[in-house]
């Protein structure tokens, strides 16, 4: 007899829970149709972004236009949030919050919970999570410390350990000390 797997409901949460203005809203799992549509949209959007010629851009735009039409004329946040959109609107949630919640829901559908959490916690700017290179990290550190890298007591911190970071000797410069007398 082959392997028997448990019901998927044991592994999937009821959806994605977002907290907006102190209130929790749970997005239900997307329908198969919505999930497929969102993934296709993301794929084609990536093609537009990566296009290097006018022909490639036109081909990608044609693929967007060829995406199947979903029922109703809804915006992306309305479509992704579903009934939660109406709940949030009835609760007086402002449009920028609705838009951001909808974008987070879209990221959740195409990239999963971890991607949605990164997007949400970065305020929609994943690049804000960390500087991309050493120069940017140093500039961020200077901005955070006001340019002074001091210990909490106002003194300059001790130099970092150099243990394990010695450079190999340069050929021809070994044993430059005095020669032993014979």
XYZ file of N, CA and C in Angstrom:
546
model
N 0.841 -1.176 0.000
C 0.000 0.000 0.000
C 0.887 1.241 0.000
N 0.506 2.264 -0.739
C 1.301 3.480 -0.852
C 1.156 4.376 0.369
N 1.932 5.437 0.360
C 1.894 6.396 1.462
C 0.553 7.120 1.487
N 0.118 7.443 2.671
C -1.142 8.175 2.834
C -0.810 9.497 3.534
N -1.199 10.577 2.915
C -0.901 11.896 3.461
C -2.135 12.456 4.155
N -1.904 13.192 5.238
C -3.000 13.791 6.007
C -3.682 14.890 5.204
N -4.825 15.301 5.692
C -5.604 16.375 5.092
C -4.786 17.665 5.128
N -4.743 18.377 4.023
C -3.966 19.619 3.940
C -4.421 20.681 4.932
N -5.677 20.623 5.350
C -6.151 21.603 6.327
C -5.325 21.568 7.604
N -4.674 20.460 7.870
C -3.828 20.358 9.061
C -2.565 21.201 8.917
N -2.205 21.577 7.689
C -0.962 22.304 7.444
C -1.164 23.760 7.049
N -2.301 24.077 6.486
C -2.553 25.431 6.015
C -3.335 26.211 7.055
N -2.892 27.410 7.309
C -3.654 28.284 8.202
C -4.893 28.750 7.442
N -5.846 29.367 8.130
C -7.056 29.794 7.425
C -6.795 30.924 6.438
N -5.643 31.491 6.446
C -5.321 32.582 5.542
C -4.245 33.453 6.150
N -4.166 34.661 5.683
C -3.156 35.606 6.160
C -3.848 36.647 7.030
N -3.359 36.833 8.246
C -3.960 37.802 9.155
C -3.129 39.074 9.160
N -3.790 40.183 8.869
C -3.160 41.504 8.868
C -3.774 42.328 9.993
N -2.949 43.104 10.684
C -3.462 44.003 11.712
C -3.373 45.417 11.173
N -4.523 46.057 11.074
C -4.611 47.415 10.540
C -5.333 48.268 11.573
N -4.621 49.274 12.069
C -5.194 50.199 13.054
C -5.755 49.447 14.257
N -4.997 48.439 14.710
C -5.368 47.694 15.902
C -6.404 46.609 15.703
N -6.896 46.444 14.509
C -7.917 45.428 14.243
C -7.353 44.365 13.298
N -7.672 43.104 13.585
C -7.177 42.009 12.747
C -8.178 41.681 11.639
N -7.614 41.465 10.453
C -8.403 41.043 9.293
C -7.705 39.807 8.723
N -8.459 38.745 8.474
C -7.874 37.514 7.949
C -8.304 37.320 6.502
N -7.314 37.333 5.618
C -7.567 37.075 4.208
C -7.735 35.569 4.038
N -8.782 35.132 3.369
C -8.946 33.696 3.150
C -7.943 33.199 2.108
N -7.745 31.895 2.097
C -6.895 31.328 1.052
C -7.501 31.703 -0.296
N -6.656 32.068 -1.281
C -7.206 32.470 -2.581
C -7.785 31.268 -3.327
N -8.749 31.553 -4.171
C -9.280 30.493 -5.027
C -8.194 30.070 -6.008
N -8.375 28.914 -6.607
C -7.410 28.443 -7.605
C -7.318 29.440 -8.756
N -8.463 29.971 -9.165
C -8.506 30.922 -10.277
C -7.726 32.201 -9.943
N -7.945 32.756 -8.733
C -7.245 33.973 -8.328
C -5.749 33.723 -8.167
N -5.380 32.604 -7.571
C -3.961 32.282 -7.393
C -3.233 32.178 -8.724
N -3.832 31.472 -9.665
C -3.230 31.322 -10.987
C -3.125 32.674 -11.691
N -4.186 33.479 -11.613
C -4.185 34.795 -12.251
C -3.078 35.673 -11.669
N -2.926 35.683 -10.344
C -1.882 36.505 -9.706
C -0.481 36.045 -10.115
N -0.256 34.739 -10.145
C 1.072 34.243 -10.541
C 1.376 34.574 -11.993
N 0.376 34.448 -12.872
C 0.587 34.819 -14.276
C 0.866 36.315 -14.413
N 0.133 37.123 -13.673
C 0.354 38.561 -13.705
C 1.780 38.892 -13.248
N 2.230 38.249 -12.180
C 3.595 38.490 -11.677
C 4.638 38.071 -12.711
N 4.420 36.947 -13.345
C 5.350 36.453 -14.363
C 5.462 37.426 -15.533
N 4.322 37.865 -16.027
C 4.309 38.764 -17.178
C 4.849 40.145 -16.797
N 4.545 40.600 -15.591
C 5.099 41.878 -15.125
C 6.619 41.804 -15.075
N 7.147 40.673 -14.639
C 8.596 40.474 -14.639
C 9.164 40.525 -16.050
N 8.425 39.985 -17.017
C 8.880 40.030 -18.408
C 8.940 41.472 -18.903
N 7.955 42.281 -18.538
C 7.965 43.694 -18.939
C 9.175 44.385 -18.315
N 9.400 44.122 -17.044
C 10.513 44.747 -16.326
C 11.864 44.364 -16.934
N 11.995 43.107 -17.353
C 13.273 42.613 -17.880
C 13.427 42.791 -19.381
N 12.410 43.291 -20.037
C 12.470 43.454 -21.491
C 13.569 44.439 -21.864
N 14.308 44.091 -22.919
C 15.411 44.964 -23.332
C 15.165 45.601 -24.695
N 14.067 45.239 -25.331
C 13.763 45.843 -26.626
C 12.281 46.186 -26.684
N 11.944 47.028 -27.621
C 10.543 47.419 -27.812
C 9.689 46.200 -28.142
N 10.229 45.272 -28.931
C 9.479 44.064 -29.307
C 9.186 43.207 -28.075
N 10.175 43.068 -27.178
C 9.963 42.280 -25.966
C 8.904 42.933 -25.071
N 8.920 44.253 -24.973
C 7.928 44.969 -24.172
C 6.534 44.748 -24.766
N 6.411 44.891 -26.093
C 5.108 44.698 -26.742
C 4.615 43.272 -26.556
N 5.514 42.290 -26.627
C 5.110 40.891 -26.442
C 4.625 40.662 -25.013
N 5.307 41.262 -24.043
C 4.896 41.104 -22.645
C 3.550 41.789 -22.392
N 3.354 42.978 -22.950
C 2.089 43.687 -22.790
C 0.961 42.872 -23.430
N 1.230 42.257 -24.560
C 0.221 41.414 -25.213
C -0.147 40.230 -24.310
N 0.828 39.684 -23.593
C 0.544 38.585 -22.659
C -0.310 39.069 -21.496
N -0.075 40.300 -21.035
C -0.914 40.863 -19.969
C -2.344 40.991 -20.464
N -2.489 41.527 -21.664
C -3.835 41.708 -22.221
C -4.533 40.371 -22.471
N -3.757 39.307 -22.664
C -4.326 37.988 -22.927
C -4.672 37.225 -21.642
N -4.326 37.797 -20.481
C -4.681 37.121 -19.232
C -6.199 36.964 -19.175
N -6.657 35.841 -18.632
C -8.108 35.652 -18.562
C -8.747 36.719 -17.681
N -9.904 37.174 -18.105
C -10.633 38.168 -17.330
C -11.341 37.466 -16.174
N -11.132 37.986 -14.993
C -11.835 37.445 -13.840
C -13.182 38.154 -13.731
N -14.143 37.510 -13.100
C -15.466 38.130 -12.999
C -15.397 39.477 -12.268
N -16.285 40.346 -12.626
C -16.413 41.670 -12.025
C -15.248 42.571 -12.423
N -15.492 43.839 -12.331
C -14.470 44.845 -12.641
C -13.920 45.361 -11.317
N -12.945 44.642 -10.764
C -12.406 44.957 -9.445
C -10.950 45.408 -9.537
N -10.547 46.267 -8.610
C -9.137 46.640 -8.506
C -8.377 45.457 -7.896
N -7.065 45.508 -7.964
C -6.258 44.428 -7.392
C -6.536 44.268 -5.892
N -6.552 45.360 -5.092
C -6.858 45.170 -3.665
C -8.246 44.573 -3.424
N -9.259 45.010 -4.179
C -10.601 44.448 -4.018
C -10.605 42.952 -4.334
N -9.894 42.595 -5.399
C -9.857 41.203 -5.835
C -9.107 40.337 -4.832
N -7.950 40.816 -4.381
C -7.092 40.021 -3.492
C -7.681 39.937 -2.085
N -8.229 41.038 -1.594
C -8.761 41.053 -0.232
C -10.155 40.446 -0.130
N -10.884 40.438 -1.231
C -12.227 39.859 -1.219
C -13.131 40.560 -0.226
N -13.854 39.775 0.585
C -14.784 40.341 1.564
C -14.084 41.212 2.596
N -12.809 40.960 2.836
C -12.039 41.759 3.809
C -11.967 43.211 3.343
N -11.959 43.432 2.037
C -11.928 44.806 1.520
C -13.155 45.573 2.007
N -14.332 44.946 1.874
C -15.566 45.610 2.311
C -15.568 45.814 3.828
N -15.061 44.839 4.579
C -14.985 44.977 6.039
C -14.106 46.168 6.422
N -12.941 46.261 5.785
C -12.012 47.347 6.094
C -12.627 48.696 5.715
N -13.263 48.768 4.560
C -13.892 50.014 4.124
C -15.008 50.411 5.087
N -15.811 49.444 5.528
C -16.895 49.728 6.471
C -16.341 50.202 7.814
N -15.136 49.737 8.168
C -14.502 50.148 9.424
C -13.807 51.505 9.300
N -13.880 52.119 8.120
C -13.280 53.439 7.930
C -11.786 53.429 7.668
N -11.252 52.282 7.240
C -9.821 52.207 6.926
C -9.557 53.047 5.680
N -8.551 53.908 5.760
C -8.231 54.821 4.664
C -7.656 54.073 3.460
N -7.799 54.694 2.303
C -7.370 54.091 1.043
C -5.908 53.642 1.031
N -4.945 54.448 1.507
C -3.555 53.964 1.457
C -3.360 52.657 2.232
N -4.086 52.501 3.343
C -4.000 51.263 4.110
C -4.617 50.103 3.330
N -5.745 50.366 2.688
C -6.385 49.338 1.871
C -5.475 48.908 0.720
N -4.855 49.890 0.077
C -3.956 49.585 -1.036
C -2.780 48.733 -0.553
N -2.197 49.123 0.574
C -1.048 48.399 1.111
C -1.442 46.986 1.537
N -2.593 46.846 2.162
C -3.081 45.519 2.550
C -3.303 44.661 1.304
N -3.854 45.258 0.248
C -4.069 44.527 -0.998
C -2.757 44.098 -1.645
N -1.781 44.988 -1.639
C -0.467 44.642 -2.202
C 0.183 43.522 -1.393
N 0.027 43.592 -0.072
C 0.581 42.535 0.780
C -0.108 41.209 0.489
N -1.429 41.241 0.295
C -2.155 40.026 -0.060
C -1.674 39.449 -1.381
N -1.414 40.324 -2.342
C -0.895 39.882 -3.646
C 0.471 39.210 -3.471
N 1.349 39.839 -2.687
C 2.676 39.257 -2.422
C 2.519 37.899 -1.744
N 1.565 37.800 -0.825
C 1.304 36.532 -0.139
C 0.894 35.445 -1.134
N 0.034 35.796 -2.066
C -0.437 34.807 -3.042
C 0.707 34.326 -3.930
N 1.548 35.245 -4.389
C 2.598 34.829 -5.333
C 3.878 34.371 -4.651
N 4.113 34.809 -3.402
C 5.392 34.494 -2.771
C 5.321 33.807 -1.429
N 4.132 33.668 -0.854
C 3.994 32.980 0.420
C 4.045 33.915 1.623
N 3.897 33.308 2.805
C 3.820 34.075 4.048
C 5.098 34.847 4.354
N 6.259 34.236 4.137
C 7.525 34.922 4.443
C 7.690 36.176 3.597
N 7.378 36.067 2.309
C 7.496 37.233 1.425
C 6.515 38.321 1.845
N 5.296 37.928 2.207
C 4.297 38.906 2.645
C 4.747 39.588 3.933
N 5.314 38.817 4.844
C 5.791 39.405 6.107
C 6.918 40.390 5.862
N 7.858 40.041 4.982
C 8.963 40.976 4.658
C 8.414 42.257 4.045
N 7.452 42.123 3.153
C 6.859 43.286 2.504
C 6.140 44.157 3.534
N 5.352 43.530 4.390
C 4.560 44.246 5.403
C 5.469 44.973 6.385
N 6.471 44.267 6.918
C 7.326 44.861 7.952
C 8.287 45.903 7.405
N 8.500 45.900 6.096
C 9.378 46.919 5.504
C 8.577 48.118 5.003
N 7.289 48.121 5.253
C 6.452 49.223 4.786
C 6.329 49.256 3.274
N 6.459 48.087 2.643
C 6.348 48.022 1.191
C 7.647 48.339 0.475
N 8.709 48.489 1.244
C 10.020 48.798 0.652
C 11.016 47.735 1.104
N 10.988 46.549 0.482
C 11.898 45.477 0.903
C 13.361 45.902 0.904
N 13.709 46.853 0.029
C 15.104 47.312 0.005
C 15.456 48.074 1.273
N 14.466 48.516 2.031
C 14.717 49.261 3.268
C 15.153 48.339 4.396
N 15.019 47.031 4.202
C 15.401 46.105 5.258
C 16.887 46.164 5.560
N 17.698 46.296 4.524
C 19.141 46.342 4.755
C 19.823 47.041 3.597
N 20.887 47.776 3.889
C 21.638 48.393 2.797
C 22.253 47.317 1.916
N 22.449 47.659 0.654
C 22.898 46.660 -0.308
C 24.412 46.520 -0.415
N 25.182 47.505 0.042
C 26.630 47.366 -0.063
C 27.300 48.002 1.153
N 28.608 47.826 1.253
C 29.341 48.293 2.422
C 29.228 49.808 2.598
N 29.337 50.544 1.523
C 29.250 52.004 1.608
C 27.890 52.432 2.171
N 26.825 51.801 1.692
C 25.490 52.138 2.187
C 25.320 51.732 3.646
N 25.873 50.559 4.034
C 25.787 50.134 5.437
C 26.521 51.114 6.337
N 27.710 51.558 5.915
C 28.468 52.517 6.724
C 27.713 53.835 6.849
N 27.123 54.292 5.752
C 26.361 55.539 5.801
C 25.171 55.388 6.744
N 24.508 54.239 6.710
C 23.378 54.008 7.605
C 23.836 53.978 9.055
N 24.973 53.320 9.328
C 25.498 53.278 10.689
C 25.848 54.670 11.184
N 26.463 55.499 10.329
C 26.805 56.872 10.725
C 25.542 57.669 11.023
N 24.509 57.459 10.213
C 23.250 58.184 10.418
C 22.590 57.756 11.726
N 22.653 56.457 12.037
C 22.022 55.954 13.253
C 22.775 56.379 14.505
N 24.084 56.522 14.426
C 24.875 56.860 15.615
C 25.249 58.325 15.639
N 24.775 59.089 14.676
C 25.100 60.509 14.643
C 26.551 60.766 14.292
N 27.188 59.798 13.647
C 28.579 59.971 13.238
C 29.574 59.567 14.308
N 29.148 59.455 15.562
C 30.048 59.063 16.639
C 29.851 57.598 16.953
N 30.902 56.859 16.914
C 30.839 55.452 17.272
C 31.448 55.322 18.647
N 30.642 55.568 19.649
C 31.140 55.517 21.014
C 30.342 54.519 21.812
N 30.939 54.087 22.916
C 30.241 53.187 23.819
C 29.194 53.993 24.568
N 28.332 53.328 25.281
C 27.261 54.002 25.993
C 27.760 55.021 27.010
N 29.019 54.863 27.487
C 29.538 55.800 28.477
C 30.210 57.006 27.835
N 30.111 57.141 26.498
C 30.685 58.287 25.814
C 32.126 58.095 25.413
N 32.736 56.985 25.791
C 34.128 56.713 25.426
C 34.163 55.952 24.108
N 35.253 56.091 23.409
C 35.429 55.350 22.167
C 35.550 53.874 22.496
N 34.840 53.007 21.788
C 34.902 51.587 22.098
C 36.285 51.021 21.783
N 36.656 49.942 22.435
C 37.955 49.331 22.155
C 37.969 48.779 20.742
N 39.155 48.676 20.142
C 39.217 48.131 18.785
C 38.729 46.689 18.772
N 38.200 46.296 17.637
C 37.706 44.936 17.482
C 38.865 43.960 17.511
N 38.569 42.733 17.876
C 39.585 41.693 17.925
C 40.113 41.410 16.525
N 41.384 41.149 16.450
C 41.974 40.757 15.165
C 42.336 39.289 15.187
N 41.873 38.582 16.192
C 42.151 37.161 16.318
C 41.690 36.431 15.061
N 42.605 35.684 14.484
C 42.276 34.904 13.298
C 42.284 35.702 12.014
N 42.748 36.939 12.043
C 42.718 37.753 10.833
C 44.111 38.196 10.407
N 45.123 37.459 10.804
C 46.476 37.869 10.432
C 46.715 37.629 8.958
N 47.541 38.465 8.379
C 47.885 38.334 6.972
C 49.058 37.383 6.831
N 49.102 36.657 5.734
C 50.253 35.771 5.537
C 51.516 36.602 5.324
N 52.688 36.064 5.721
C 53.923 36.814 5.532
C 54.209 37.038 4.052
N 54.840 38.173 3.768
C 55.205 38.501 2.401
C 56.546 37.843 2.091
N 56.688 37.187 0.941
C 57.971 36.550 0.605
C 59.110 37.568 0.649
N 60.237 37.141 1.178
C 61.412 38.008 1.245
C 61.410 38.903 2.469
N 60.397 38.860 3.277
C 60.325 39.713 4.458
C 60.251 38.886 5.727
N 60.454 37.612 5.639
C 60.421 36.772 6.822
C 61.671 36.982 7.656
N 61.480 36.863 8.932
C 62.613 36.928 9.864
C 63.502 38.127 9.619
N 62.953 39.312 9.634
C 63.715 40.524 9.373
C 64.456 40.997 10.616
N 64.286 40.267 11.698
C 64.992 40.651 12.935
C 66.490 40.439 12.797
N 67.209 40.650 13.890
C 68.678 40.472 13.852
C 69.030 39.020 13.665
N 70.145 38.842 13.000
C 70.660 37.493 12.829
C 71.349 37.054 14.109
N 71.219 35.789 14.355
C 71.879 35.266 15.543
C 73.393 35.278 15.319
N 74.125 35.601 16.364
C 75.598 35.590 16.279
C 76.036 34.144 16.291
N 77.032 33.846 15.480
C 77.545 32.487 15.424
C 78.751 32.350 16.239
